Short mmCIF file of the N, C-alpha and C atoms (twelve columns), coordinates in Angstrom:
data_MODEL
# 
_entry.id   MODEL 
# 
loop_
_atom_site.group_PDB 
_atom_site.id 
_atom_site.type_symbol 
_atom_site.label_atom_id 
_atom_site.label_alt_id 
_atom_site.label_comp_id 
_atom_site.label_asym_id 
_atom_site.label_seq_id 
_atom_site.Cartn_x 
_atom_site.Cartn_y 
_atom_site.Cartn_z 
_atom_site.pdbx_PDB_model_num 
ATOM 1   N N  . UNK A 1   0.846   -1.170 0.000  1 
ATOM 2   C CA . UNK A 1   0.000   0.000  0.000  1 
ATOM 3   C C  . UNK A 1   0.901   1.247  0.000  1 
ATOM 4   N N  . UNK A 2   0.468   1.820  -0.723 1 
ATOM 5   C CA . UNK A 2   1.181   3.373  -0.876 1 
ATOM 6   C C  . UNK A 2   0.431   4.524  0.302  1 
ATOM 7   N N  . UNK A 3   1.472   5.671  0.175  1 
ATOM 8   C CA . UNK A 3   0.769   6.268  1.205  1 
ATOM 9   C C  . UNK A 3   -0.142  7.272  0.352  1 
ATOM 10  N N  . UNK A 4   0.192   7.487  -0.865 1 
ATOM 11  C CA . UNK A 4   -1.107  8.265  -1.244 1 
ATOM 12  C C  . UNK A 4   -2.302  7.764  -1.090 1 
ATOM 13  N N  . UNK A 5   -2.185  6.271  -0.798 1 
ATOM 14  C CA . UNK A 5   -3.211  5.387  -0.980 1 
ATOM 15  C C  . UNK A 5   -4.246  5.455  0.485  1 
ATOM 16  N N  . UNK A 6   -3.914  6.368  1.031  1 
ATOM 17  C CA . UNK A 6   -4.398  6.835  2.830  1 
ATOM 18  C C  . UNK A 6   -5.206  7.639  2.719  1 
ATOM 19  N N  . UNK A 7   -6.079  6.847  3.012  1 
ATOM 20  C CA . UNK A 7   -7.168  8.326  3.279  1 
ATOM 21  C C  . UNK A 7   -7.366  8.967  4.233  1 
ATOM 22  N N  . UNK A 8   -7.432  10.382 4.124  1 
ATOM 23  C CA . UNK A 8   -7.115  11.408 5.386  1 
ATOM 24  C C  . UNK A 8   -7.776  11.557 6.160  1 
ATOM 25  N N  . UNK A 9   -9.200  11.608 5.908  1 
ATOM 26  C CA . UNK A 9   -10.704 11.316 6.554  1 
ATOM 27  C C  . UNK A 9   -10.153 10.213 7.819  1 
ATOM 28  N N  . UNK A 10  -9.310  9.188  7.534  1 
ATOM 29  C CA . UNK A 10  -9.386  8.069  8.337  1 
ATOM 30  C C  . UNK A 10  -8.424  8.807  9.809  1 
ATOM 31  N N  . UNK A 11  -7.612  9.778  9.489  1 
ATOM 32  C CA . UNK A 11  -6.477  10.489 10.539 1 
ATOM 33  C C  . UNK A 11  -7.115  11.623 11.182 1 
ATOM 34  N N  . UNK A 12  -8.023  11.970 10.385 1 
ATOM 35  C CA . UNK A 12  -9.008  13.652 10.758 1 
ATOM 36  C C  . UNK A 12  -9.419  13.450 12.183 1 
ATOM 37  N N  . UNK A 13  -8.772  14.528 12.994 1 
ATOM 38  C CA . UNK A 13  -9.075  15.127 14.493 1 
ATOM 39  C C  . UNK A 13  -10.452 15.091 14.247 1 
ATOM 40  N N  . UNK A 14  -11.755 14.503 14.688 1 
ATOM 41  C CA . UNK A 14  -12.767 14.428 15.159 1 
ATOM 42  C C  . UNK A 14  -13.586 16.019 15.972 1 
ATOM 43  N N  . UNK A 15  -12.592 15.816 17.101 1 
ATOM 44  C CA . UNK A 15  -13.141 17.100 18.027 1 
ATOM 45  C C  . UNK A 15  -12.119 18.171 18.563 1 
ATOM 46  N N  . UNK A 16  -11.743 18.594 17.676 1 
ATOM 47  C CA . UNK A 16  -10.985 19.547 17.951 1 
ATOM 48  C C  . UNK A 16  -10.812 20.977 18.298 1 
ATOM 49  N N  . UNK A 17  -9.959  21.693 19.081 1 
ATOM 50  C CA . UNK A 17  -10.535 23.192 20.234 1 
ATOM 51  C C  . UNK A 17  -11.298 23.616 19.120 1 
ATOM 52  N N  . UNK A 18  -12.197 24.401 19.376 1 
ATOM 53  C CA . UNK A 18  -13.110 25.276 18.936 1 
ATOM 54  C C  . UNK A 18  -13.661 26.595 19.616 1 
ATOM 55  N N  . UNK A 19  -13.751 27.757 18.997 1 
ATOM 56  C CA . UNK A 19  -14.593 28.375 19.750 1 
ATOM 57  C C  . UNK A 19  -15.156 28.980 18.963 1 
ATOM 58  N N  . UNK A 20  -16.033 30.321 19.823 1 
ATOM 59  C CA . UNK A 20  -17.001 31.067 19.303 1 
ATOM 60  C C  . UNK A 20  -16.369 32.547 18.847 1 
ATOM 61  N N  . UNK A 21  -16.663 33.154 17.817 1 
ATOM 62  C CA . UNK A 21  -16.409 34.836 17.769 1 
ATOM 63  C C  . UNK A 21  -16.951 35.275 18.918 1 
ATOM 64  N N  . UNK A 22  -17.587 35.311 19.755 1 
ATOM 65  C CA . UNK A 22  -17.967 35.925 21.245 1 
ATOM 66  C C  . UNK A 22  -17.440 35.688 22.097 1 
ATOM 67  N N  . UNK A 23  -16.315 34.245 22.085 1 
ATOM 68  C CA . UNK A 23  -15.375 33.817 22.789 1 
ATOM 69  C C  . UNK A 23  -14.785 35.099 23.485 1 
ATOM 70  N N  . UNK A 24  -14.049 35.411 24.524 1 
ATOM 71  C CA . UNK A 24  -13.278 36.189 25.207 1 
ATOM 72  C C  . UNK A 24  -11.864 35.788 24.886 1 
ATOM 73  N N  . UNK A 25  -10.927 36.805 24.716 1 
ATOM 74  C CA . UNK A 25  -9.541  36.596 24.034 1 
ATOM 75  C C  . UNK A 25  -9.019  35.726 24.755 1 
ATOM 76  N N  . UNK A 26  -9.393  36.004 26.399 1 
ATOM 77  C CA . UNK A 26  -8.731  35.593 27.431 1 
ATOM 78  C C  . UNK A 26  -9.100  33.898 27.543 1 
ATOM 79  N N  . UNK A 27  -10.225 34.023 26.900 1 
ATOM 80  C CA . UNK A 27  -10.960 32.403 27.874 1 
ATOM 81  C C  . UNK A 27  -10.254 31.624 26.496 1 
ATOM 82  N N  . UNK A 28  -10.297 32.300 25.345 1 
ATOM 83  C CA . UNK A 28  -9.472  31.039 23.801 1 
ATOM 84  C C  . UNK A 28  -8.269  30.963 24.526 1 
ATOM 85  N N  . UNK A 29  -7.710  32.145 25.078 1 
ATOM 86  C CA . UNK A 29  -6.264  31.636 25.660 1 
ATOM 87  C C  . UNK A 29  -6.049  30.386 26.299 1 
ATOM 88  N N  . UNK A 30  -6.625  30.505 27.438 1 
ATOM 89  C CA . UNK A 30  -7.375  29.423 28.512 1 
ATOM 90  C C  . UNK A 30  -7.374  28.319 28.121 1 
ATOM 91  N N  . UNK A 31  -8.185  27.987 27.129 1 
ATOM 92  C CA . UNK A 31  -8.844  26.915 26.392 1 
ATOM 93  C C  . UNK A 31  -7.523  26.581 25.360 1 
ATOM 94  N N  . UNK A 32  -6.968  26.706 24.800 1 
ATOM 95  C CA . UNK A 32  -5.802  26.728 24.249 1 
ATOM 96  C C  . UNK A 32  -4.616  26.154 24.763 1 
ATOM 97  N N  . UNK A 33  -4.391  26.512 25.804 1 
ATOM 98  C CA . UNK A 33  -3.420  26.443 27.006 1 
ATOM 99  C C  . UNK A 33  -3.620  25.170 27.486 1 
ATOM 100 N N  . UNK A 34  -5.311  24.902 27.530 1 
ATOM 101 C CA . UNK A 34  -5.336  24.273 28.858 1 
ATOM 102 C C  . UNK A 34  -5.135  22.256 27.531 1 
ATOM 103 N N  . UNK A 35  -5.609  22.912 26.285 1 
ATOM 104 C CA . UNK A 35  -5.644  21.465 25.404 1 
ATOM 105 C C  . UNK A 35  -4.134  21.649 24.938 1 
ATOM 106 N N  . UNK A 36  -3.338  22.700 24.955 1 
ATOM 107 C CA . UNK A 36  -1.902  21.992 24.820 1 
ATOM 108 C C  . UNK A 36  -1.994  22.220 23.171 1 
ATOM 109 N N  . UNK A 37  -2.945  23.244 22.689 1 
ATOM 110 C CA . UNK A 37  -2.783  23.500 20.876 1 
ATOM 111 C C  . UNK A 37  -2.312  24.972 20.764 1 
ATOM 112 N N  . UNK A 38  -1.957  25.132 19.332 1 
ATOM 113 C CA . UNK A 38  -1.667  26.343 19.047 1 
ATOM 114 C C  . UNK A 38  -2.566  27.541 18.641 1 
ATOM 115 N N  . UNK A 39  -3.679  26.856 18.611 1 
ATOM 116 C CA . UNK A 39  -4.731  27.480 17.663 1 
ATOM 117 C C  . UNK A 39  -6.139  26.566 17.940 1 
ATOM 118 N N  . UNK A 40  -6.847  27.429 17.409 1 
ATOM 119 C CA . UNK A 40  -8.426  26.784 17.346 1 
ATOM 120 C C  . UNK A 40  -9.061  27.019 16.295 1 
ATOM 121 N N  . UNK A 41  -10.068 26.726 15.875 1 
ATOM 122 C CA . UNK A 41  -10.944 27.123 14.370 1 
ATOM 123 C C  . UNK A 41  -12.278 27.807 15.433 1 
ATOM 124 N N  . UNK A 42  -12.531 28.753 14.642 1 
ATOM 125 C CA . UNK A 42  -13.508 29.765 15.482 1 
ATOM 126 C C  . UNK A 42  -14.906 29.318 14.613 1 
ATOM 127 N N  . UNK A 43  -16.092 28.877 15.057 1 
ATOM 128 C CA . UNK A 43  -17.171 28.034 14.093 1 
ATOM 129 C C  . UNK A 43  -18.458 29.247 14.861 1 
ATOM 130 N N  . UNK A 44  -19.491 30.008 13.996 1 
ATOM 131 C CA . UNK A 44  -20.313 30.587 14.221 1 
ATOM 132 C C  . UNK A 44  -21.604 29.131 14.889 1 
ATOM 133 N N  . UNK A 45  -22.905 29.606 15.167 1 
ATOM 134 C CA . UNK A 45  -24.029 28.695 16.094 1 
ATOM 135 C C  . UNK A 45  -24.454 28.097 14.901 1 
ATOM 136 N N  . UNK A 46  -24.115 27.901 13.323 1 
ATOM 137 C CA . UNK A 46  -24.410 26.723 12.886 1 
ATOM 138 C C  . UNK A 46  -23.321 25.890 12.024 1 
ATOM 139 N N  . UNK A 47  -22.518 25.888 13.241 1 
ATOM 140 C CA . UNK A 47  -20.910 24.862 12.812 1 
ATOM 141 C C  . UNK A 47  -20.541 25.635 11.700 1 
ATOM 142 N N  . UNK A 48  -20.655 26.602 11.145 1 
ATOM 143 C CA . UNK A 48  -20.165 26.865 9.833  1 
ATOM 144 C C  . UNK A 48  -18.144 27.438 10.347 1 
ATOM 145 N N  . UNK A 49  -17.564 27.466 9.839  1 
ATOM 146 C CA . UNK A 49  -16.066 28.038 9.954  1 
ATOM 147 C C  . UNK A 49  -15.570 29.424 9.193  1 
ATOM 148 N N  . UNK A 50  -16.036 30.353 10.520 1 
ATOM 149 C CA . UNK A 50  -15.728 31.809 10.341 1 
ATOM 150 C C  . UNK A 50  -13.939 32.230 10.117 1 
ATOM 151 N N  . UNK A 51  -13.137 31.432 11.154 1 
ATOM 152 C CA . UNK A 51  -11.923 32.063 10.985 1 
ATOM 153 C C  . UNK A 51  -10.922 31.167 12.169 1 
ATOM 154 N N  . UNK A 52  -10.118 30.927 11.982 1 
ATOM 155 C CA . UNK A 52  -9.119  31.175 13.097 1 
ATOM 156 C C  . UNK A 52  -8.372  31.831 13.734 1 
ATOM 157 N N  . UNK A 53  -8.430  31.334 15.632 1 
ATOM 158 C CA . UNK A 53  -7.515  31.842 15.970 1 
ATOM 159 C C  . UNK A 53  -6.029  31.463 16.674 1 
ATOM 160 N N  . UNK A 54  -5.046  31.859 16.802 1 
ATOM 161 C CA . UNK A 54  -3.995  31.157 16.969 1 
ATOM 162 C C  . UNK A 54  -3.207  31.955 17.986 1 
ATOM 163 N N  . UNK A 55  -2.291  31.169 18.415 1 
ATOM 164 C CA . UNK A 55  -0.942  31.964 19.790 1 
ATOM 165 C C  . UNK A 55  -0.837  33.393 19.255 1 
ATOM 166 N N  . UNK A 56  -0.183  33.421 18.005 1 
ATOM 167 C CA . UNK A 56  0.364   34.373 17.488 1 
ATOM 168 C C  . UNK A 56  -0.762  35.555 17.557 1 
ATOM 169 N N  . UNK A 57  -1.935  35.310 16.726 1 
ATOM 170 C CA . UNK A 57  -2.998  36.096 17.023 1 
ATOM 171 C C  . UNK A 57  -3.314  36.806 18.602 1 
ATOM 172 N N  . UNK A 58  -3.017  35.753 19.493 1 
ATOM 173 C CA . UNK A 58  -3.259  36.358 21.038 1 
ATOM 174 C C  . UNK A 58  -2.070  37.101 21.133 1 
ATOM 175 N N  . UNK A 59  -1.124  36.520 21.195 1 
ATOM 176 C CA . UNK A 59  -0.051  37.837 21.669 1 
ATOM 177 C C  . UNK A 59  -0.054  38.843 21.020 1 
ATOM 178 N N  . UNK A 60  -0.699  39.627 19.568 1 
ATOM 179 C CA . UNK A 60  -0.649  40.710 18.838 1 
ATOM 180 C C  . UNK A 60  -1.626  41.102 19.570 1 
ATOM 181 N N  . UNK A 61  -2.889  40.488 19.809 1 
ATOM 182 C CA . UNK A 61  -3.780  41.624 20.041 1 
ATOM 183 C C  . UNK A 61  -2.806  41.750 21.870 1 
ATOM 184 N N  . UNK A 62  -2.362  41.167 22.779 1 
ATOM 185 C CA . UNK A 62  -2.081  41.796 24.354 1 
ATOM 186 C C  . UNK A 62  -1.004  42.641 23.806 1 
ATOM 187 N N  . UNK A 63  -0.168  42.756 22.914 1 
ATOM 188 C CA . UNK A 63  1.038   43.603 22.281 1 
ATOM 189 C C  . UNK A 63  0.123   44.661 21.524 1 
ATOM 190 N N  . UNK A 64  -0.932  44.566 21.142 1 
ATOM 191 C CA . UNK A 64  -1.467  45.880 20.718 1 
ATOM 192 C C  . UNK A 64  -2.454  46.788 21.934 1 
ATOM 193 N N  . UNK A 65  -2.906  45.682 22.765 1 
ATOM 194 C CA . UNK A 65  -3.788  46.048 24.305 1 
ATOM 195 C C  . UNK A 65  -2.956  46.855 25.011 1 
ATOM 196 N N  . UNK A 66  -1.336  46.224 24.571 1 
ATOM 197 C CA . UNK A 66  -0.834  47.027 25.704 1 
ATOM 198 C C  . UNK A 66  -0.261  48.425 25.546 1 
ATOM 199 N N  . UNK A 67  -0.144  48.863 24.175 1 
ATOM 200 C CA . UNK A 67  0.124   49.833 23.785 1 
ATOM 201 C C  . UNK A 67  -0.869  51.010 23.882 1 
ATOM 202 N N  . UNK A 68  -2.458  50.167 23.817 1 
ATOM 203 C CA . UNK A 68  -3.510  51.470 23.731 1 
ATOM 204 C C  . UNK A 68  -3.932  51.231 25.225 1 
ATOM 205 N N  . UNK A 69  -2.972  50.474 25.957 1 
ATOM 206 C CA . UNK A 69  -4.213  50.705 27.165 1 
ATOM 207 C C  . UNK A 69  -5.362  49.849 27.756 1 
ATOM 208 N N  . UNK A 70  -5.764  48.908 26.816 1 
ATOM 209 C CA . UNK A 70  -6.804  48.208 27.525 1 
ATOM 210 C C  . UNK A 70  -6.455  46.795 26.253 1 
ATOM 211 N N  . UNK A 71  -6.270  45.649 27.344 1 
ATOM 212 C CA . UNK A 71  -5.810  44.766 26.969 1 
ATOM 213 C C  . UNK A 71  -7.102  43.772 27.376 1 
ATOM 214 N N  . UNK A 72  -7.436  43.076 25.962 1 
ATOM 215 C CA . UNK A 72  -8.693  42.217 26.252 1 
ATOM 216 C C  . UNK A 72  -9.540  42.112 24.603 1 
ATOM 217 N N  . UNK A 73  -10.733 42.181 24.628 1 
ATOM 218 C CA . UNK A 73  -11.716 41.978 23.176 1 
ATOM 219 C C  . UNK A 73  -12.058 40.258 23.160 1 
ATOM 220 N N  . UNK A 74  -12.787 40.148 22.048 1 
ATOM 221 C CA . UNK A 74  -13.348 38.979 21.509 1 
ATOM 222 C C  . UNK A 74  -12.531 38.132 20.539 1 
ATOM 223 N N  . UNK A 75  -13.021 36.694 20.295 1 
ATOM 224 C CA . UNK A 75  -11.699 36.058 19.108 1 
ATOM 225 C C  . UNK A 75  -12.347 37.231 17.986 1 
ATOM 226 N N  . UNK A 76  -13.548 37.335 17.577 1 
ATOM 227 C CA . UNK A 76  -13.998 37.552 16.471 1 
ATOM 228 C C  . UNK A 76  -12.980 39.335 15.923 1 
ATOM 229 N N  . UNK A 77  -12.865 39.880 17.479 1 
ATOM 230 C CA . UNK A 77  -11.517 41.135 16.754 1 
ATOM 231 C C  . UNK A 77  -10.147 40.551 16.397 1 
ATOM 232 N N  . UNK A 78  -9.730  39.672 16.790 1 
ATOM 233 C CA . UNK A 78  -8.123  39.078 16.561 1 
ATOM 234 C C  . UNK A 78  -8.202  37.803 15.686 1 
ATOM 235 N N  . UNK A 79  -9.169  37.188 15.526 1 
ATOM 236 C CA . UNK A 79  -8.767  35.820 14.432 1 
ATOM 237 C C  . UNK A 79  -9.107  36.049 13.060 1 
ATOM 238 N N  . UNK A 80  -8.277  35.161 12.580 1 
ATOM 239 C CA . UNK A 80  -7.916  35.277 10.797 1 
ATOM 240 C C  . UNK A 80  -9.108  34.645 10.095 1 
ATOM 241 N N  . UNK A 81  -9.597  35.756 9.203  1 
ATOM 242 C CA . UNK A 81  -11.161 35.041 8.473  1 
ATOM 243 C C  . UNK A 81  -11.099 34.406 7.600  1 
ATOM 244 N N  . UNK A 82  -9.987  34.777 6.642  1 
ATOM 245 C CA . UNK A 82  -9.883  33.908 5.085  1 
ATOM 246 C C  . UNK A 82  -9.161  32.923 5.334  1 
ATOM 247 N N  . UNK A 83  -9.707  31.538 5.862  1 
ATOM 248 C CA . UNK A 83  -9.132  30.241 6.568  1 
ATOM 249 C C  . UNK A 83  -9.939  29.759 5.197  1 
ATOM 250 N N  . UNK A 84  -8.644  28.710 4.384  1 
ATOM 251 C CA . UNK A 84  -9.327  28.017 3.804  1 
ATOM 252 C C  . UNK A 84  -9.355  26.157 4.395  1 
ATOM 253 N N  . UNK A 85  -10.703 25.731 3.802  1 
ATOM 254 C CA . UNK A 85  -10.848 24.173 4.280  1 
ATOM 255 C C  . UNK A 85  -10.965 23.495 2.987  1 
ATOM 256 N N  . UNK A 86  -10.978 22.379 3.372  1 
ATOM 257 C CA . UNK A 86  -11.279 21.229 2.580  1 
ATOM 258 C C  . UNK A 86  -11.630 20.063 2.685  1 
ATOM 259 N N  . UNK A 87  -12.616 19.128 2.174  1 
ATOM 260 C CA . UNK A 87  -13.486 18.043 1.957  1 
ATOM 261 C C  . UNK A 87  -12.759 16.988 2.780  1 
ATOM 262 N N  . UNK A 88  -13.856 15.743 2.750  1 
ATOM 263 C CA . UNK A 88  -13.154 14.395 3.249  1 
ATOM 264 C C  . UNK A 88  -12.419 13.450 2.133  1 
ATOM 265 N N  . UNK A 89  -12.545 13.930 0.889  1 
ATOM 266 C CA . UNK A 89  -12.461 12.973 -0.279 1 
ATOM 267 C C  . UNK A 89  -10.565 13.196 -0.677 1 
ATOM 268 N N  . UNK A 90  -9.561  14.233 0.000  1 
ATOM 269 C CA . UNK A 90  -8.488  13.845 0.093  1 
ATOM 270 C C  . UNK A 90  -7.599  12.469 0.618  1 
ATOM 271 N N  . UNK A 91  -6.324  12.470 0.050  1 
ATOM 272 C CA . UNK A 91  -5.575  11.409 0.513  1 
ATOM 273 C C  . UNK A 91  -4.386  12.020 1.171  1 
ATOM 274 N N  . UNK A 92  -3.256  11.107 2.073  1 
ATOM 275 C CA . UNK A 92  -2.709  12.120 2.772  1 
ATOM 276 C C  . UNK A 92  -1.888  12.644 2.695  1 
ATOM 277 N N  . UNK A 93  -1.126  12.366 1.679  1 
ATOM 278 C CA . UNK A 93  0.269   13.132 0.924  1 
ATOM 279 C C  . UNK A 93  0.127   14.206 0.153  1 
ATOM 280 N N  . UNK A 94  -2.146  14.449 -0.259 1 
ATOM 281 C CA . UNK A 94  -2.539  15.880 -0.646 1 
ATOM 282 C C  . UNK A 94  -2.595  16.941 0.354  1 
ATOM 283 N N  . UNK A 95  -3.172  16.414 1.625  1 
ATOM 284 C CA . UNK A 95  -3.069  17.264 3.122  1 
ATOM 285 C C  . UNK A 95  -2.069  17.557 3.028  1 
ATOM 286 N N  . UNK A 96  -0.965  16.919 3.138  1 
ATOM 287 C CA . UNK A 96  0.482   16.988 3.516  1 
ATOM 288 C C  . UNK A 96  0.780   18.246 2.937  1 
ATOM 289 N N  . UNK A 97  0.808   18.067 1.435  1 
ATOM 290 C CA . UNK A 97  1.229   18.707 0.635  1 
ATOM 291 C C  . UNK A 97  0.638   20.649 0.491  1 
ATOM 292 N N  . UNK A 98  -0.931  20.591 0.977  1 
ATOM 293 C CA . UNK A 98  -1.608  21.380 1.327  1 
ATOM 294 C C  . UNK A 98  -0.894  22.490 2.451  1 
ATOM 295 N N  . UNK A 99  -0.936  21.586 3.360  1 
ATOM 296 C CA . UNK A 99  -0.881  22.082 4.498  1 
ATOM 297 C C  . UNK A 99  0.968   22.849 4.421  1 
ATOM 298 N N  . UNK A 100 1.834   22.134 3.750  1 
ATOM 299 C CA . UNK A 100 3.442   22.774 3.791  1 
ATOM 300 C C  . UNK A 100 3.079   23.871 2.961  1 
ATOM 301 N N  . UNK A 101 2.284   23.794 1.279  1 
ATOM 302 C CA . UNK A 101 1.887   25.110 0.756  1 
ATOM 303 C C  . UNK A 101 1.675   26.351 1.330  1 
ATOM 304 N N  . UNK A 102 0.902   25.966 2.179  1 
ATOM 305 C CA . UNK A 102 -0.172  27.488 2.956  1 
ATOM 306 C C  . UNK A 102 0.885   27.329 4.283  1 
ATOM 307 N N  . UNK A 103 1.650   27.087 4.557  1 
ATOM 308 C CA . UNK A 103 2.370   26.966 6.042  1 
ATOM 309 C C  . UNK A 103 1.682   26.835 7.271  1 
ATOM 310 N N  . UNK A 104 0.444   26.172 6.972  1 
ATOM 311 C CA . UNK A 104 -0.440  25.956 7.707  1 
ATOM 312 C C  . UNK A 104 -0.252  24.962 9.065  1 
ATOM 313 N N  . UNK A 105 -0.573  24.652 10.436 1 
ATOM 314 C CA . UNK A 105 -0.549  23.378 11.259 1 
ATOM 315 C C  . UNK A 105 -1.597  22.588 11.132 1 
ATOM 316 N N  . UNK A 106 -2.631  23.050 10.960 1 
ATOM 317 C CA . UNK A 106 -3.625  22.073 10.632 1 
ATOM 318 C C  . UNK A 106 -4.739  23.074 9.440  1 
ATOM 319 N N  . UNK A 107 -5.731  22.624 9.134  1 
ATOM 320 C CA . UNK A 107 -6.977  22.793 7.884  1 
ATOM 321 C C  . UNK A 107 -8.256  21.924 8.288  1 
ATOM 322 N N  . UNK A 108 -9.818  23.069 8.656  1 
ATOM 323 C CA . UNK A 108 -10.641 22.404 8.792  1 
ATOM 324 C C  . UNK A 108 -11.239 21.704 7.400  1 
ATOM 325 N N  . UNK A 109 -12.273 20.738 7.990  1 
ATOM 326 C CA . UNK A 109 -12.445 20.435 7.037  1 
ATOM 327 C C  . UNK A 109 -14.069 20.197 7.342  1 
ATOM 328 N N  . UNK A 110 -14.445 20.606 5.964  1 
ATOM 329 C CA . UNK A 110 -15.820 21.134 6.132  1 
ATOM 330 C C  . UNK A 110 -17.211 19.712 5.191  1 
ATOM 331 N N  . UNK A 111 -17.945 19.286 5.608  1 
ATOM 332 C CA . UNK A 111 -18.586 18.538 5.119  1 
ATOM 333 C C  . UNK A 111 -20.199 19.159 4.559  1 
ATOM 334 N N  . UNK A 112 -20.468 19.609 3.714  1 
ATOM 335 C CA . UNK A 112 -21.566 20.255 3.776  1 
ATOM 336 C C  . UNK A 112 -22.362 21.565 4.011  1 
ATOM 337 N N  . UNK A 113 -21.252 21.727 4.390  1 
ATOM 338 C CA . UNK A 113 -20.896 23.599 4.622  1 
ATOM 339 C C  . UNK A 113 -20.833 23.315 6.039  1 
ATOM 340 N N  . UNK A 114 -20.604 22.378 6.444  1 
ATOM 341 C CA . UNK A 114 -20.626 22.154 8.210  1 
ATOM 342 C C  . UNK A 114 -19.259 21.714 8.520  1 
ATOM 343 N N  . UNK A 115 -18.625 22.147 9.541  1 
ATOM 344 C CA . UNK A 115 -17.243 21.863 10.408 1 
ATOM 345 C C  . UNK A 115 -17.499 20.113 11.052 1 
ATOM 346 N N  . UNK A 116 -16.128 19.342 10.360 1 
ATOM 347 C CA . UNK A 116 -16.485 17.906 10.748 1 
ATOM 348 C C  . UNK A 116 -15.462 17.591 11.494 1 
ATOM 349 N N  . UNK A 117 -14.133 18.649 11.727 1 
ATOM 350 C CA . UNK A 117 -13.137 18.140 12.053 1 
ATOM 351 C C  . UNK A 117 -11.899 18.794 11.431 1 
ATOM 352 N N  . UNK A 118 -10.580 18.061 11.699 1 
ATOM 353 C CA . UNK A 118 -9.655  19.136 11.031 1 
ATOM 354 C C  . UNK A 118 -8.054  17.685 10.826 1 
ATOM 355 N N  . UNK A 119 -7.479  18.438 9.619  1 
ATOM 356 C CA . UNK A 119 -6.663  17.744 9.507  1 
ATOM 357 C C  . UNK A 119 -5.579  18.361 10.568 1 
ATOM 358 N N  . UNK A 120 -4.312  17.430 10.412 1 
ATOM 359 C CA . UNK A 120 -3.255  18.648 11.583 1 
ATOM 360 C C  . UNK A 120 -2.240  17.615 11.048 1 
ATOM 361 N N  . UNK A 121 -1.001  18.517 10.775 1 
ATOM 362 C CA . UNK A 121 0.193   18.006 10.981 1 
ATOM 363 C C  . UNK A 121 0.719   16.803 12.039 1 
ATOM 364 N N  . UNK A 122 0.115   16.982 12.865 1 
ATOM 365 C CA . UNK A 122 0.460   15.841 14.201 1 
ATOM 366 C C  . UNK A 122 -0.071  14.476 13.445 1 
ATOM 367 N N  . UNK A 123 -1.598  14.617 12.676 1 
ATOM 368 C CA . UNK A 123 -2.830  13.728 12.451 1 
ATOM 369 C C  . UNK A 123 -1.393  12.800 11.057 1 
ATOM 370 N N  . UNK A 124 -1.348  13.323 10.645 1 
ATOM 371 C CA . UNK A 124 -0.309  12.835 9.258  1 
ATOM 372 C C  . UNK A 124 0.853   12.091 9.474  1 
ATOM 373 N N  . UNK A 125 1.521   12.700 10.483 1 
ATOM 374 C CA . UNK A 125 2.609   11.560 10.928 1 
ATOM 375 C C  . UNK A 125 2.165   10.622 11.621 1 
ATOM 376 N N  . UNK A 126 1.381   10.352 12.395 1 
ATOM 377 C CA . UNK A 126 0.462   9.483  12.962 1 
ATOM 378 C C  . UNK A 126 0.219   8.643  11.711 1 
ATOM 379 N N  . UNK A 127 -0.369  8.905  10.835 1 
ATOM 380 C CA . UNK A 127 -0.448  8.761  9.794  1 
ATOM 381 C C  . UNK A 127 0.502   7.308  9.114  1 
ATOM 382 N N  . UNK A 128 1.462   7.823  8.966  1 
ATOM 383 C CA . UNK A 128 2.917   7.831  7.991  1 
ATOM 384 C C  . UNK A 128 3.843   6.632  9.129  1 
ATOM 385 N N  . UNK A 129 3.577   6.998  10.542 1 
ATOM 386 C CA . UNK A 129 4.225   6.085  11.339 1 
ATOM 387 C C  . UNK A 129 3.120   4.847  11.421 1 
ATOM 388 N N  . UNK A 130 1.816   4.730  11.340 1 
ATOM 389 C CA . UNK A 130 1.468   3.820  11.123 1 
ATOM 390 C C  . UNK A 130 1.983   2.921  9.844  1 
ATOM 391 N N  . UNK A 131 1.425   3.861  8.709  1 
ATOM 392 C CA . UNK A 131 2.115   2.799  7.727  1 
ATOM 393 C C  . UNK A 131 3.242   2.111  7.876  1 
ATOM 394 N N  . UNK A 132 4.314   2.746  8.197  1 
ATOM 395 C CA . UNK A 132 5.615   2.250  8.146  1 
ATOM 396 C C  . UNK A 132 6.046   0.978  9.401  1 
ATOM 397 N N  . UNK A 133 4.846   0.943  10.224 1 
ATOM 398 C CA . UNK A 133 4.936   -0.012 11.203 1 
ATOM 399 C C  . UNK A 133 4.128   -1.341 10.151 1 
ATOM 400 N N  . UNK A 134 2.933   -1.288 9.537  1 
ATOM 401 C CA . UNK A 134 2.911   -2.335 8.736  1 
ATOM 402 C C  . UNK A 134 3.605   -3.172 7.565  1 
# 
């Protein structure tokens, strides 16, 4: 078996951090921190995938809080909107390949216009070390 021959769907993070644009900067921090990720996919009240947000994103906005003075806001002021996703019908050396393109850590992936889960760099070598154990 080849590894293009992997389907990515089969490695796809299930439930992965999430939050809301109403989220508090502080509480994605929190929540972030507390699952040990770099980032989250920010999903509006009908799973759809508005944007992400990430470490980097939090420390600009407390590095911009702290300059004007009031350090704090919502994900929906600090996370990145033009997040692109993609389907379950990839294999995993296209993720792979995806994901080094866009310098991305992980890519949701959207089923229907609905958030099903997300690929991630971690999910792929997982991946890749399975195969190579069979």
């Amino acid at each position: 078996m080849a590894l293009r021959s992997i389907r990515a769907i089969d490695y796809m993070t299930k439930n992965p951090v999430t939050v809301k644009p109403s989220t508090s900067l502080f509480e994605a921090i929190d929540i972030m921190l507390a699952a040990k990720v770099s980032g989250a996919t920010v999903l509006n009240d009908n799973k759809e995938v508005v944007g992400v947000i990430s470490e980097i994103d939090c420390l600009q906005a407390i590095l911009k809080g702290t300059y004007h003075g009031e350090i704090g806001g919502t994900v929906k002021e600090f996370m990145t909107e033009e997040v692109d996703s993609v389907g379950t019908d990839m294999d995993i050396l296209a993720v792979a390949e995806l994901l080094i393109k866009q310098k991305r850590r992980r890519m949701p992936v959207v089923e229907n216009g609905k958030f099903i889960g997300q690929y991630g760099i971690r999910s792929i070598l997982n991946a890749v070390k399975e195969f190579n154990l069979k």
